[in-house]
Short mmCIF file of C-alpha atoms in Angstrom, two decimals:
data_model
loop_
_atom_site.label_atom_id
_atom_site.label_comp_id
_atom_site.label_asym_id
_atom_site.label_seq_id
_atom_site.Cartn_x
_atom_site.Cartn_y
_atom_site.Cartn_z
CA MET A 1 -31.61 -116.20 -111.55
CA ARG A 2 -30.41 -113.46 -108.71
CA THR A 3 -29.28 -110.04 -108.99
CA TYR A 4 -27.22 -107.99 -106.93
CA ALA A 5 -26.94 -104.60 -105.72
CA ARG A 6 -24.08 -103.00 -107.42
CA THR A 7 -21.08 -103.10 -105.49
CA THR A 8 -17.47 -101.42 -105.36
CA LYS A 9 -15.67 -104.69 -107.10
CA ALA A 10 -12.08 -105.84 -106.63
CA LYS A 11 -9.46 -106.37 -109.79
CA ILE A 12 -7.44 -109.45 -109.62
CA THR A 13 -5.42 -111.33 -111.82
CA LEU A 14 -6.98 -115.67 -112.67
CA THR A 15 -4.33 -117.20 -114.89
CA LEU A 16 -6.36 -119.56 -117.13
CA SER A 17 -5.96 -122.61 -120.15
CA SER A 18 -6.01 -121.05 -123.41
CA ASP A 19 -8.92 -124.34 -123.92
CA VAL A 20 -10.74 -122.51 -120.99
CA VAL A 21 -10.03 -118.98 -122.21
CA CYS A 22 -11.10 -119.37 -125.79
CA GLN A 23 -14.64 -120.97 -124.47
CA LEU A 24 -14.87 -117.64 -122.39
CA ASP A 25 -14.17 -115.27 -125.21
CA ALA A 26 -17.01 -116.67 -127.09
CA LEU A 27 -19.48 -116.64 -124.82
CA ALA A 28 -18.16 -113.53 -124.05
CA ARG A 29 -18.74 -112.45 -128.15
CA ALA A 30 -23.03 -113.54 -127.59
CA PRO A 31 -24.93 -110.97 -127.52
CA GLN A 32 -26.74 -111.26 -124.46
CA SER A 33 -23.57 -111.47 -123.01
CA ARG A 34 -21.99 -108.64 -121.35
CA SER A 35 -18.15 -109.20 -120.84
CA ARG A 36 -15.31 -111.78 -119.39
CA SER A 37 -15.75 -110.36 -115.88
CA HIS A 38 -19.36 -110.72 -116.11
CA LEU A 39 -19.16 -114.05 -116.81
CA VAL A 40 -16.75 -115.39 -114.70
CA GLU A 41 -18.58 -113.57 -111.69
CA GLU A 42 -21.73 -114.94 -112.21
CA ALA A 43 -20.19 -118.44 -113.03
CA LEU A 44 -18.73 -117.98 -109.39
CA ARG A 45 -21.12 -116.51 -107.96
CA ARG A 46 -23.11 -120.32 -108.86
CA TRP A 47 -20.03 -122.68 -108.14
CA LEU A 48 -20.27 -120.29 -104.52
CA ASP A 49 -24.19 -121.05 -104.47
CA GLU A 50 -24.31 -124.78 -104.68
CA ARG A 51 -21.36 -124.75 -102.83
CA VAL A 52 -23.54 -123.28 -99.64
CA GLN A 53 -26.45 -125.36 -100.50
CA GLU A 54 -24.08 -128.91 -100.28
CA ASN A 55 -23.04 -127.93 -96.89
CA ILE A 56 -27.29 -127.49 -95.82
CA GLU A 57 -27.76 -131.06 -97.41
CA GLN A 58 -24.82 -132.23 -95.48
CA GLN A 59 -25.47 -130.34 -92.64
CA THR A 60 -29.06 -131.85 -92.53
CA GLU A 61 -27.95 -135.17 -93.30
CA GLU A 62 -25.93 -135.59 -90.70
CA TYR A 63 -29.18 -134.02 -88.81
CA TYR A 64 -31.71 -136.63 -88.96
CA GLY A 65 -28.24 -139.03 -89.04
CA SER A 66 -28.02 -138.42 -85.74
CA LEU A 67 -31.75 -139.03 -83.93
CA SER A 68 -32.88 -141.52 -82.12
CA PRO A 69 -35.54 -144.15 -82.96
CA ALA A 70 -37.58 -142.20 -80.66
CA GLU A 71 -36.74 -138.48 -82.18
CA ARG A 72 -37.58 -140.28 -85.67
CA GLU A 73 -40.90 -141.67 -84.91
CA GLN A 74 -42.19 -137.59 -83.46
CA ASP A 75 -40.67 -136.10 -86.48
CA ARG A 76 -42.56 -138.87 -88.65
CA GLU A 77 -45.24 -137.58 -86.61
CA TRP A 78 -45.43 -133.86 -86.80
CA ALA A 79 -44.43 -134.89 -90.19
CA ALA A 80 -47.30 -136.45 -91.30
CA LEU A 81 -49.15 -133.81 -88.83
CA ALA A 82 -48.40 -131.11 -90.83
CA ALA A 83 -49.56 -132.23 -94.21
CA GLU A 84 -52.75 -132.79 -92.63
CA ALA A 85 -53.09 -129.34 -91.54
CA ALA A 86 -51.57 -128.30 -95.29
CA ARG A 87 -54.45 -130.59 -96.81
CA GLN A 88 -56.86 -129.24 -95.40
CA LEU A 89 -56.12 -126.05 -96.05
CA TRP A 90 -55.58 -126.82 -99.64
CA ASP A 91 -58.56 -127.92 -99.75
CA LYS A 92 -60.14 -124.80 -98.72
#
C-alpha cells in the first residue's frame, strides 16, 4: 500500500446514495478503519491510480501498434538480446 506525505486537506461535500453510505459506515466501524473520509480518500486514490495505469497501457498499446514491420523486428531482436543478457547475469 502506498503511503502519502501529510498534506493540507480540502473539505468537500459529497452526495451518495443511501446504500453506499450504509456500506461505507459498515466499513468505517471495522477496527482497522479510521474514518469515512479516509475510506473515501483511499478508494479515490486507488481509482485514480487505476486510471493512470490504464492510460499507460493504452499509450503502450498505441505505440507498439504504430510500429512498422521493420521496427517490430528490431524490437524483437532487442528483447531477445536483453533476455539473454539477463539470463547470463542470473546464472552467475
